[in-house]
Each structure stands twice: as structure tokens, then as C-alpha cells.
Short mmCIF file of C-alpha atoms in Angstrom, two decimals:
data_model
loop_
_atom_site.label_atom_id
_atom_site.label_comp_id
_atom_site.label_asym_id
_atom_site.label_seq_id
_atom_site.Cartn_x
_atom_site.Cartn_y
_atom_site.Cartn_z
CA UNK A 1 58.68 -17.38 44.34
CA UNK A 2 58.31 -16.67 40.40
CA UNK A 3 57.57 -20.28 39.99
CA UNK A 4 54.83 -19.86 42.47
CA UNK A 5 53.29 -16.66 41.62
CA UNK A 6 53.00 -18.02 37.73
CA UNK A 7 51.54 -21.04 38.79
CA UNK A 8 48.98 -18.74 40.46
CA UNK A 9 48.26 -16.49 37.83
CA UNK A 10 47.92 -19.50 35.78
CA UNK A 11 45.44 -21.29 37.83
CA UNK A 12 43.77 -18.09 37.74
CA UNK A 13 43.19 -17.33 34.28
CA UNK A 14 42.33 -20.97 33.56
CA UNK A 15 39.54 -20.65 35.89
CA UNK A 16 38.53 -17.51 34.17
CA UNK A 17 38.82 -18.36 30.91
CA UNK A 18 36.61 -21.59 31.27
CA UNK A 19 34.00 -20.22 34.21
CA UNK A 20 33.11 -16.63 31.56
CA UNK A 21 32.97 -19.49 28.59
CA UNK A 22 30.41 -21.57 30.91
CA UNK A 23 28.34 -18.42 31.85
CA UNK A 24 28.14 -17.26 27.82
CA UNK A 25 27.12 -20.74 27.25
CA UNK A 26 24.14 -21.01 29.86
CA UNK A 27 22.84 -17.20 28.44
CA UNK A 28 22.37 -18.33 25.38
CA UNK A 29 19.26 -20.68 23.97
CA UNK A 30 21.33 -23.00 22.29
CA UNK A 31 23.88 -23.98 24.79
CA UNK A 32 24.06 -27.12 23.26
CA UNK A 33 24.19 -25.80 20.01
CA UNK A 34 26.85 -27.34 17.20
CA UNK A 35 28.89 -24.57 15.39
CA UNK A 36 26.88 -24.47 12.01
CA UNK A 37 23.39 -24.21 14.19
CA UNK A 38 25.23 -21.27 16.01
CA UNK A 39 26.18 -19.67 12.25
CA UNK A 40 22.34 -20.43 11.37
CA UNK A 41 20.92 -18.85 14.63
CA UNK A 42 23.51 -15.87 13.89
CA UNK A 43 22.27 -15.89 10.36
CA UNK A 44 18.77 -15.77 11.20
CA UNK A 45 19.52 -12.93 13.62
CA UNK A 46 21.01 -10.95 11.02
CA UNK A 47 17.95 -11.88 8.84
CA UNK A 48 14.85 -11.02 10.83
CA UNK A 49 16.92 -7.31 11.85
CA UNK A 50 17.35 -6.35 8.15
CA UNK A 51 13.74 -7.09 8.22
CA UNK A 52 12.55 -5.12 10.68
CA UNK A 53 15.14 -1.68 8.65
CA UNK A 54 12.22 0.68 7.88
CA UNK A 55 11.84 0.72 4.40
CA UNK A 56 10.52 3.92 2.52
CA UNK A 57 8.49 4.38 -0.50
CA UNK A 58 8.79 7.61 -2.99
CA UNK A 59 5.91 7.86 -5.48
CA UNK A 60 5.20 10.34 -7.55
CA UNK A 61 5.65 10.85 -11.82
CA UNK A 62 8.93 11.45 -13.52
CA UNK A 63 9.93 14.84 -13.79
CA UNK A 64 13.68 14.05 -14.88
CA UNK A 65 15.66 10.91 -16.10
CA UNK A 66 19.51 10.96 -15.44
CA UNK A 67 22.08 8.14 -16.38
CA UNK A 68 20.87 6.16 -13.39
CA UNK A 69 18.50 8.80 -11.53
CA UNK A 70 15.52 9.90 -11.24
CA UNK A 71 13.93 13.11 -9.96
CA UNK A 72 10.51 12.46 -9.27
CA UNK A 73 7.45 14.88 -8.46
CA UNK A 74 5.58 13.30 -5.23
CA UNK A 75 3.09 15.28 -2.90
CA UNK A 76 5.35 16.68 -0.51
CA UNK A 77 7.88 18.30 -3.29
CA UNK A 78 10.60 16.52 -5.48
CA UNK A 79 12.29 13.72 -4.87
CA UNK A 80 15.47 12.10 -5.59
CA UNK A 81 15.98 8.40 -6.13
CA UNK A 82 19.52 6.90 -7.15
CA UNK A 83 19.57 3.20 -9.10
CA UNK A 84 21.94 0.52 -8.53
CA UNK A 85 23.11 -2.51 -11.00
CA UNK A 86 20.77 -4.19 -7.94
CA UNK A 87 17.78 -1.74 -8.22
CA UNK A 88 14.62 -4.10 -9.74
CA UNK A 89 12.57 -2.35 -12.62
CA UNK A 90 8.93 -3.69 -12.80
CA UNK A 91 5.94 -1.98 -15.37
CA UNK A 92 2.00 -2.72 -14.35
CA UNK A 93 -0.28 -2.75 -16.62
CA UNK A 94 -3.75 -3.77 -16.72
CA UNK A 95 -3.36 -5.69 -13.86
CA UNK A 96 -0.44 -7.60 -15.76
CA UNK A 97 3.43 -6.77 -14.38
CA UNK A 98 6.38 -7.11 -16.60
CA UNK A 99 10.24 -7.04 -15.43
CA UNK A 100 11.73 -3.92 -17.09
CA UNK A 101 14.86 -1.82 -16.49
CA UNK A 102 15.78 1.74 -16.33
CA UNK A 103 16.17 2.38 -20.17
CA UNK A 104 12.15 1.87 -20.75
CA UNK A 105 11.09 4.77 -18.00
CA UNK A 106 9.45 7.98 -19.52
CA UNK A 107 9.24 11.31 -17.95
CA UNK A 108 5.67 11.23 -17.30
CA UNK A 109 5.51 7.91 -15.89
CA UNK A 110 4.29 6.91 -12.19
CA UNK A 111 6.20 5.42 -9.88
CA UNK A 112 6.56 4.13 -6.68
CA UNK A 113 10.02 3.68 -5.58
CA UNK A 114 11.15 1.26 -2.51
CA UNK A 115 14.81 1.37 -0.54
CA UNK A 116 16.79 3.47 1.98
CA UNK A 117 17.04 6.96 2.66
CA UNK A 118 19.72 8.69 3.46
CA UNK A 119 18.81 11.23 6.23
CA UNK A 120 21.30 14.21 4.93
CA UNK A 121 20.46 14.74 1.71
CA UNK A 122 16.86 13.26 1.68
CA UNK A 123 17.78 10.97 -1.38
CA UNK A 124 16.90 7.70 -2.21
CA UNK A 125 19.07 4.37 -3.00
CA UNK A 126 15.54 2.45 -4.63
CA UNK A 127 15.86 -1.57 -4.67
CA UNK A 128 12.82 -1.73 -6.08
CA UNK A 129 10.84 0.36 -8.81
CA UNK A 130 7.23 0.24 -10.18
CA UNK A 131 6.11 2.14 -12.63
CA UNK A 132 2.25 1.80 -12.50
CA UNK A 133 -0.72 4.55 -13.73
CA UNK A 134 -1.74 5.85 -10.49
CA UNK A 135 -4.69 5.05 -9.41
CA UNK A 136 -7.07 7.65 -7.40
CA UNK A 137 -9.19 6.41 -4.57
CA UNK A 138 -12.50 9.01 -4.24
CA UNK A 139 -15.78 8.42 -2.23
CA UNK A 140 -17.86 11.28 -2.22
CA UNK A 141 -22.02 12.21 -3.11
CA UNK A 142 -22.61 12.54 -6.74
CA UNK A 143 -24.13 16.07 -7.40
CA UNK A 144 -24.62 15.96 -10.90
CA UNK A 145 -24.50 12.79 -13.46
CA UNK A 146 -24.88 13.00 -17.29
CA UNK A 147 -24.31 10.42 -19.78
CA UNK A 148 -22.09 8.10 -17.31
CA UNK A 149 -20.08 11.32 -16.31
CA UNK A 150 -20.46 12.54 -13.11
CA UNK A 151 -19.66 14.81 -10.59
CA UNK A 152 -18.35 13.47 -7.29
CA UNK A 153 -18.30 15.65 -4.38
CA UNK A 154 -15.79 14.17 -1.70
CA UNK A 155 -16.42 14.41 1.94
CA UNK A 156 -13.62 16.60 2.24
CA UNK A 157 -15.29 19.09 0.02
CA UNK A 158 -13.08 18.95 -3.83
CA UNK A 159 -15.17 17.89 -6.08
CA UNK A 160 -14.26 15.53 -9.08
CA UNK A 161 -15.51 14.84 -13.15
CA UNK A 162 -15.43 10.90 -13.51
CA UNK A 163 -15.96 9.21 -16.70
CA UNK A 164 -17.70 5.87 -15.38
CA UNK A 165 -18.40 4.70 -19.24
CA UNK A 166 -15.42 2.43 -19.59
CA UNK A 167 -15.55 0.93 -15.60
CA UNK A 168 -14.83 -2.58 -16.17
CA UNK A 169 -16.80 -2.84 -12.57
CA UNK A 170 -19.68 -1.33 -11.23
CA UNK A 171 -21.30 -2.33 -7.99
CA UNK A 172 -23.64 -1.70 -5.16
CA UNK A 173 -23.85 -2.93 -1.71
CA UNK A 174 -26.61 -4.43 0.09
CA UNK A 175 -25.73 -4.84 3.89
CA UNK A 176 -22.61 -6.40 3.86
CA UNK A 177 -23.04 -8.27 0.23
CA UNK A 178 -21.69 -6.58 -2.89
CA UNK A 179 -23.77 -6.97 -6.25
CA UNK A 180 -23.97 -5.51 -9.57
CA UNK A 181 -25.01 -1.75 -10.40
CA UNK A 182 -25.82 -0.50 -13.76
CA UNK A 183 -24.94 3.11 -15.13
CA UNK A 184 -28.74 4.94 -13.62
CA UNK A 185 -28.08 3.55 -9.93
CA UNK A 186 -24.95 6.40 -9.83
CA UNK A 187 -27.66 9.42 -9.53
CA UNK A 188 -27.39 12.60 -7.83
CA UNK A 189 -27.53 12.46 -4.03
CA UNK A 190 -25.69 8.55 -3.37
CA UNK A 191 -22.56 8.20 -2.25
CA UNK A 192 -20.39 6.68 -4.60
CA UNK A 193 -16.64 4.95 -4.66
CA UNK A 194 -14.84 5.65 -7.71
CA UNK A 195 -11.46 3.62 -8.16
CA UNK A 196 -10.34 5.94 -11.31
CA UNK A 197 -6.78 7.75 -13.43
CA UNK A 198 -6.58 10.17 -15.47
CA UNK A 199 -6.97 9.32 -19.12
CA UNK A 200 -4.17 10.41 -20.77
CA UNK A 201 -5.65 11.33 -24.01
CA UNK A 202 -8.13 12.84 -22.78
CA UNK A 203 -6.95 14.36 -19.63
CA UNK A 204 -10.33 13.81 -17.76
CA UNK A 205 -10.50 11.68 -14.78
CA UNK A 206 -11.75 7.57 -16.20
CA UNK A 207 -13.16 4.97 -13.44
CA UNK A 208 -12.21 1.46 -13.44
CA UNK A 209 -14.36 0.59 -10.54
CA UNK A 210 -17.11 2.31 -9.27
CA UNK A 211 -19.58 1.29 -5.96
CA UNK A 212 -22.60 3.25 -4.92
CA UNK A 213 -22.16 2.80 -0.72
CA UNK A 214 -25.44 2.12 0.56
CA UNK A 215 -24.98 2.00 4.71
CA UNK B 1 38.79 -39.59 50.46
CA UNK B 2 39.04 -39.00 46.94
CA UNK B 3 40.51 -35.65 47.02
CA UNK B 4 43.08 -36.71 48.95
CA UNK B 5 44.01 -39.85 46.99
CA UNK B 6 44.42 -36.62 43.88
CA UNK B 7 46.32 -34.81 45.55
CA UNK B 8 48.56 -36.95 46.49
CA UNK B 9 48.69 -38.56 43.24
CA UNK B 10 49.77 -34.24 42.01
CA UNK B 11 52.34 -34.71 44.74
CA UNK B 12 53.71 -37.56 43.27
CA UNK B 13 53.81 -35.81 39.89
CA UNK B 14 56.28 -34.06 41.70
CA UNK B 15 53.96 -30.77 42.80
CA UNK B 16 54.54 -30.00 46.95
CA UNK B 17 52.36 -28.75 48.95
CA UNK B 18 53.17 -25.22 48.72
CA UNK B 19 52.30 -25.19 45.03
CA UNK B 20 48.68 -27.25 45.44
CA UNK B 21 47.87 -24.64 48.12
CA UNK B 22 48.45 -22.14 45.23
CA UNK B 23 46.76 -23.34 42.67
CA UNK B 24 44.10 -24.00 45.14
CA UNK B 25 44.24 -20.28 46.17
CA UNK B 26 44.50 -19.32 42.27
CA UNK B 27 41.31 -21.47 41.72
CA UNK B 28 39.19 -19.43 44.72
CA UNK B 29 40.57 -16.17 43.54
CA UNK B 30 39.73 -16.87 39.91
CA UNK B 31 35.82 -18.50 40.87
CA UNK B 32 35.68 -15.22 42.77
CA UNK B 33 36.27 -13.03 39.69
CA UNK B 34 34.10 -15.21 38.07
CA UNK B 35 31.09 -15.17 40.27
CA UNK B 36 31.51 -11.20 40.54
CA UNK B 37 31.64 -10.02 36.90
CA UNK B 38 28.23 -13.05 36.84
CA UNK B 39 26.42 -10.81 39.08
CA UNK B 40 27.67 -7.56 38.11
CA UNK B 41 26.35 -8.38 34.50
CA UNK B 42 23.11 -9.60 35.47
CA UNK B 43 22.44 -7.36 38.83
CA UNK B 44 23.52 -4.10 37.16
CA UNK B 45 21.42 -2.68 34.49
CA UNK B 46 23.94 -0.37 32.55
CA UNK B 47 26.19 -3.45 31.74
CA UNK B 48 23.17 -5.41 30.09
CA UNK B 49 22.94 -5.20 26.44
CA UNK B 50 20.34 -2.75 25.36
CA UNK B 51 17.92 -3.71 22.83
CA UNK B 52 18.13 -2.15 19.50
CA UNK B 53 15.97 0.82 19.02
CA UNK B 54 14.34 0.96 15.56
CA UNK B 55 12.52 4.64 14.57
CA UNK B 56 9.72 4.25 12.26
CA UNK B 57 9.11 7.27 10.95
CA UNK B 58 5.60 8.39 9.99
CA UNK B 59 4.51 10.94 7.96
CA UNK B 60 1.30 12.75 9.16
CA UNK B 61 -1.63 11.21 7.39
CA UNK B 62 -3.51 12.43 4.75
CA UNK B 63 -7.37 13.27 5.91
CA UNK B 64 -10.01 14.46 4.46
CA UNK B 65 -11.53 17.45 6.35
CA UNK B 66 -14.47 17.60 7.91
CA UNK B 67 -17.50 19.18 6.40
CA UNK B 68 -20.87 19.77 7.92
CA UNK B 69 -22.76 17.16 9.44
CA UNK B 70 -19.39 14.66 9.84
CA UNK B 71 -19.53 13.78 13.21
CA UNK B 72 -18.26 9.90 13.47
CA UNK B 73 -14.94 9.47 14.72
CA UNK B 74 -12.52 7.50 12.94
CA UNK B 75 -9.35 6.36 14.00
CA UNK B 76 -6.56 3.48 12.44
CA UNK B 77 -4.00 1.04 14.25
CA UNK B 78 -0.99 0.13 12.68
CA UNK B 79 -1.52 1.55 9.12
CA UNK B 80 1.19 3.85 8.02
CA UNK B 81 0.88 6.07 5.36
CA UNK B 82 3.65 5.47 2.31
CA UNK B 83 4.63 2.28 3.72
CA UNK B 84 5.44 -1.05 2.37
CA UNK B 85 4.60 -4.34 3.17
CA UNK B 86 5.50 -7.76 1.58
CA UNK B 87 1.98 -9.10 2.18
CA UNK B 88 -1.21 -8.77 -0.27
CA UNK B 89 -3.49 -8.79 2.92
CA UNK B 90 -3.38 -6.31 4.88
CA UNK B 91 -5.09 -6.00 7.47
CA UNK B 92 -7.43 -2.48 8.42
CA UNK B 93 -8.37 -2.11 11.70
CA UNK B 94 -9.12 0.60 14.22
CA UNK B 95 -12.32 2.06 16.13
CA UNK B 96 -15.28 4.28 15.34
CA UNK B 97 -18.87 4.73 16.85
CA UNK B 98 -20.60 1.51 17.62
CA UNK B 99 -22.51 -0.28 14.79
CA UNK B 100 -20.85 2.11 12.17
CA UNK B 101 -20.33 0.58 8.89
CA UNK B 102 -16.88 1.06 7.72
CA UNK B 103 -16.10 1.10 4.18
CA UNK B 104 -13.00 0.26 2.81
CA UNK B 105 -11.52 0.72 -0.63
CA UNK B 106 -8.64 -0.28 -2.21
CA UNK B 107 -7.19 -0.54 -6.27
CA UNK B 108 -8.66 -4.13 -6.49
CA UNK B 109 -10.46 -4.78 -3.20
CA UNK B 110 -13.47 -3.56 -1.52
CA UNK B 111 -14.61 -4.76 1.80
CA UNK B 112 -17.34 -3.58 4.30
CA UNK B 113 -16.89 -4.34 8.63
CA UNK B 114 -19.38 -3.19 10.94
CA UNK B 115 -17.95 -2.06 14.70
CA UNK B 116 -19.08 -4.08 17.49
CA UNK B 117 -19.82 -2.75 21.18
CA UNK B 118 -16.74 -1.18 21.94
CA UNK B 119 -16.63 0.27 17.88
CA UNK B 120 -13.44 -1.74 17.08
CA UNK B 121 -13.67 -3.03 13.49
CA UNK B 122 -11.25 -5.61 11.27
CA UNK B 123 -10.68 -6.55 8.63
CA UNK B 124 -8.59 -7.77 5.30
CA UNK B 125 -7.96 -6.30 2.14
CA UNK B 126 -6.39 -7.40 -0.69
CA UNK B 127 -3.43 -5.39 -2.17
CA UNK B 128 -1.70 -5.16 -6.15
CA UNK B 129 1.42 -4.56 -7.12
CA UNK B 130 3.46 -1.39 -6.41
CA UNK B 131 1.09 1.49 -5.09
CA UNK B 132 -2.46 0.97 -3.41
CA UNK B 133 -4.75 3.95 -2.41
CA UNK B 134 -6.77 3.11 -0.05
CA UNK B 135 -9.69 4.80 2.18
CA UNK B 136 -11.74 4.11 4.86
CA UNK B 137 -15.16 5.93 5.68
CA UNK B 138 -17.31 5.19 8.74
CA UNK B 139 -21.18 5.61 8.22
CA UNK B 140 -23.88 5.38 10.50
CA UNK B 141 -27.63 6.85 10.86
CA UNK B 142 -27.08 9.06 7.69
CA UNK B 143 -23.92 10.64 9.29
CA UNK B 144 -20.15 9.95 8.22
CA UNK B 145 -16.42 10.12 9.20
CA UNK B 146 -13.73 11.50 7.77
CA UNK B 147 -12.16 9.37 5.34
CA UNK B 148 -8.98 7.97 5.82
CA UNK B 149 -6.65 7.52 3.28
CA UNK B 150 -3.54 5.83 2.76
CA UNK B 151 -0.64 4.52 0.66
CA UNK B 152 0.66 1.36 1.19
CA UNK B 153 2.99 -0.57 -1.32
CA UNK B 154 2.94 -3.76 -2.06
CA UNK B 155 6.51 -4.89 -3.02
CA UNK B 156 7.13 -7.30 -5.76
CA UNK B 157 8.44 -10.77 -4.91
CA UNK B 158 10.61 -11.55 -8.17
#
């Protein structure tokens, strides 16, 4: 009777074991897949879900350098960003990047920081940071210009002094078709682009690129 | 025919018929089991795998406000604010009023669409290194949107 119920239980599992292996088989795409494609499709998996992890940015300028932190001052309040032996360190400059590593940033600097956040505390583990002059993007009507300086009136009412003597770019738009403007065609009353950061010696507000929007 | 010729060939290997009837029973029992956790896996939905749910989180943009006279609306798909993205295009689209010219600017790049019938506009801009500003303005008949703007990253590919 042992003998038979074994042999039963046996039969049982067998069937089991090799229908649930047939069914996982038949779910899958590669059901005729070797081992190693089966690691690659795994791999892949794993791949194309660490790329869809939300990644964060921080940006902001330096308000405090620690051993391997950095407290940062961004729009919505400080920030905290932690650096790894893995963290990447990149400087822009006039349109030129250069690798770099903790040791070179300056309180004072911009940054924009990439990497995980950790919920709790609101802190970030950065594995990748940029230290480039920010840049401020204004379109607005000119009220006032003066010797290449003028004052730009955004739509949402602050309004800004630009330096526009050392753009490297000015422009105007015809239809659809950009061209070259001169210094005169930014006059009071057109609305104007200004691509521009603030000159640190000076402290005033210097355009790079400036476009008068004709629509 | 054939069956029969197997089983008695198990017979032979010295298996009676009470145990063939066994394994024969264990075989039905077991393609039973089988064929029920099969249909209980695909037929029942709280057994099936869920997908994994990913939260984006987006912080609320940052808009200009409106001042007299500002009556186009303006709206953007799929651009967050203080994201990242490993591509130098990216691409702007959304909706506004129909045949509004929509201005966009960005650290390097400046590009102008126009919104057809239904006021959908597209269109590709060209991103630096590490931090872009960008904005978007709608004009049309001497009248203009809100502007739009935006931070988007451009990470570095060592």
C-alpha cells in the first residue's frame, strides 16, 4: 500500500513539475530561448527599468562646501546633495565642458545636480554634477534702451536692466526665418528675447543672445 | 494498439496492473492540478502580476502671470519642469489658439511653430550641457500668452 501510494505521489509531482515548467515556458516570448539569451532578455529588463527610475535635478549656487557635500541655494529653499567616489564633476564654459572633480567647486558657483532623492530627508545622492553660469531666459517689451542697455519689461510684469553690448548674437525674425539685428532694431515698444547672466564683475544682468520677436 | 503494446512492455518490466492504474490515476490527478492553477492564474485577476507603478513627480510649473491684454491660452505636453533628459532634442509641443505663433527659446536654440486648425504646435529644440531655461510664448493679432518656462537638463554622456 506504501509502495503504491509513493508511486502515486510520484507520478504526481512529475506531472506537476514538468506541466507548471511547460506553462512558464509558453508565457514567456522566448520559449525557445537558450540560457545566455534568457540572461540578456533579463539583463535588458533590468536595463530599460533603471531607465525609466525618475531622475531629479537640484540647481541652484553653492552656499556651502563640505568634505563631500554640498548645500546648495535653489528656488524653492536649500538643498542638500551628497557625492560619491561615482558622482561625475563636469565645468561649462563658453560653450566648452571640461571633466572636473569636487576639489575645483567654489561657493558661488552654479550648479545643476542629477541623481536620487531620498524621500525622508529630502537629500540628494548626485551622479552627476555641472557647474555652469546660469543662464536667464527673459522675453518681455523693451521700455527704455540707452547705449545697448535696456530695459525689458516681461509679460509677467518684473522688469529687467540687460547689457546687450557684448551679445555674441543678435537677431530678428521675419515669419518663420531668423536674420541678423543690429543694436537700434532693440527700441522701446518690441518685444525682445534676451538669453543673458549676471556679470559677475559688474553685477548687472549681460546678454549673450538677444532676438527682437516680430509675430 | 500502441498503448497497449507499452504497457505491456511496463508489465514486463515487472510493474502489474495495480501500479499502471496508479500512475495512470497519479498522471490525471497531477494534469488536473495542472490545468487548475493554468486557469486560476490566467482567469483570476489578483494572481496576475501587476505592472510596476512608477510616480513621476512634478513640481508645479513656473508661469509667468498674466497681465492686461494676455488672453491666448497656452498649454504644454510632456515637458516637466527640473527634469532631465539624455537627448539634445527635445521636443516642445502642446496647444494654443489657432494660427498663434509660438516662440520658443532656449540657451543655444531658438525656434518659431505656428498652430494649425486644432492649435496644436511641435516642434524641436536643441539643448547644452547641464541646465537649459527655456520659454515658450504664444502670439497672435497683437495679443500674447503667458510664457512658459522650464528647466530641463541635459545630462552629460562621458
Amino acid at each position: 500500500m506504501f509502495k503504491k501510494i509513493s508511486l502515486f505521489l510520484l507520478s504526481a509531482f512529475c506531472f506537476l513539475l514538468f506541466g507548471d515548467l511547460a506553462i512558464a515556458a509558453s508565457s514567456t516570448p522566448s520559449a525557445t530561448a537558450t540560457p545566455s539569451a534568457r540572461a540578456q532578455e533579463i539583463l535588458q529588463r533590468v536595463l530599460a527599468k533603471s531607465a525609466e527610475t525618475p531622475r531629479h535635478t537640484f540647481l541652484g549656487k553653492i552656499k556651502t562646501l563640505g568634505t563631500s557635500s554640498i548645500v546648495i541655494a535653489s528656488p524653492d529653499g536649500d538643498k542638500t546633495i551628497s557625492t560619491t567616489n561615482a558622482t561625475s564633476f563636469y565645468r561649462y564654459r563658453s560653450g566648452n565642458r571640461t571633466e572636473t572633480n569636487f576639489s575645483n567647486l567654489k561657493v558661488g558657483d552654479d550648479l545643476v545636480a542629477i541623481g536620487a532623492v531620498d524621500p525622508a530627508s529630502n537629500q540628494m545622492t548626485a551622479f552627476q554634477i555641472v557647474a555652469k553660469v546660469h543662464r536667464y531666459n527673459l522675453i518681455g517689451i523693451i521700455e527704455s534702451a540707452n547705449n545697448g542697455i535696456i530695459s525689458l519689461k516681461e509679460f509677467g510684469g518684473s522688469v529687467s536692466q540687460i547689457d546687450l553690448n557684448d551679445a555674441v548674437t543678435l537677431k530678428k525674425n521675419v515669419g518663420t526665418i531668423f536674420s541678423t539685428a543690429k543694436l537700434p532694431d532693440f527700441k522701446p515698444g518690441v518685444v525682445a528675447a534676451v538669453i543673458c547672466y549676471t556679470n559677475p564683475t559688474t553685477s548687472t544682468l549681460s546678454s549673450l543672445r538677444a532676438t527682437v520677436v516680430n509675430y | 494498439m500502441q498503448s497497449q503494446q507499452e504497457i505491456t512492455k511496463i508489465a514486463s518490466l515487472g510493474m502489474n496492473k495495480e501500479q499502471i492504474i496508479t500512475v495512470l490515476i497519479g498522471l490525471v490527478v497531477g494534469a488536473l492540478l495542472v490545468a487548475g492553477y493554468f486557469a486560476a492564474k490566467n482567469f483570476l485577476p489578483a494572481l496576475k502580476p501587476k505592472p510596476p507603478t512608477i510616480i513621476v513627480t512634478q513640481p508645479s510649473p513656473r508661469q509667468s502671470e498674466a497681465t492686461a491684454g494676455q488672453t491666448l491660452p497656452l498649454t504644454l505636453i510632456n515637458l516637466i519642469d527640473k527634469s532631465s533628459t539624455k537627448s539634445a532634442d527635445l521636443v516642445i509641443s502642446g496647444q494654443t489658439a489657432t494660427g498663434a505663433a509660438i516662440f520658443v527659446f532656449g540657451n543655444t536654440d531658438e525656434k518659431i511653430a505656428s498652430a494649425d486648425a486644432q492649435g496644436n504646435f511641435s516642434g524641436n529644440l536643441k539643448l547644452e550641457d547641464g541646465e537649459n531655461e527655456i520659454t515658450v510664448t504664444a502670439f497672435l493679432d497683437g495679443k500674447n500668452s503667458l510664457t512658459i518656462r522650464k528647466n530641463v537638463t541635459l545630462e552629460i554622456n562621458p
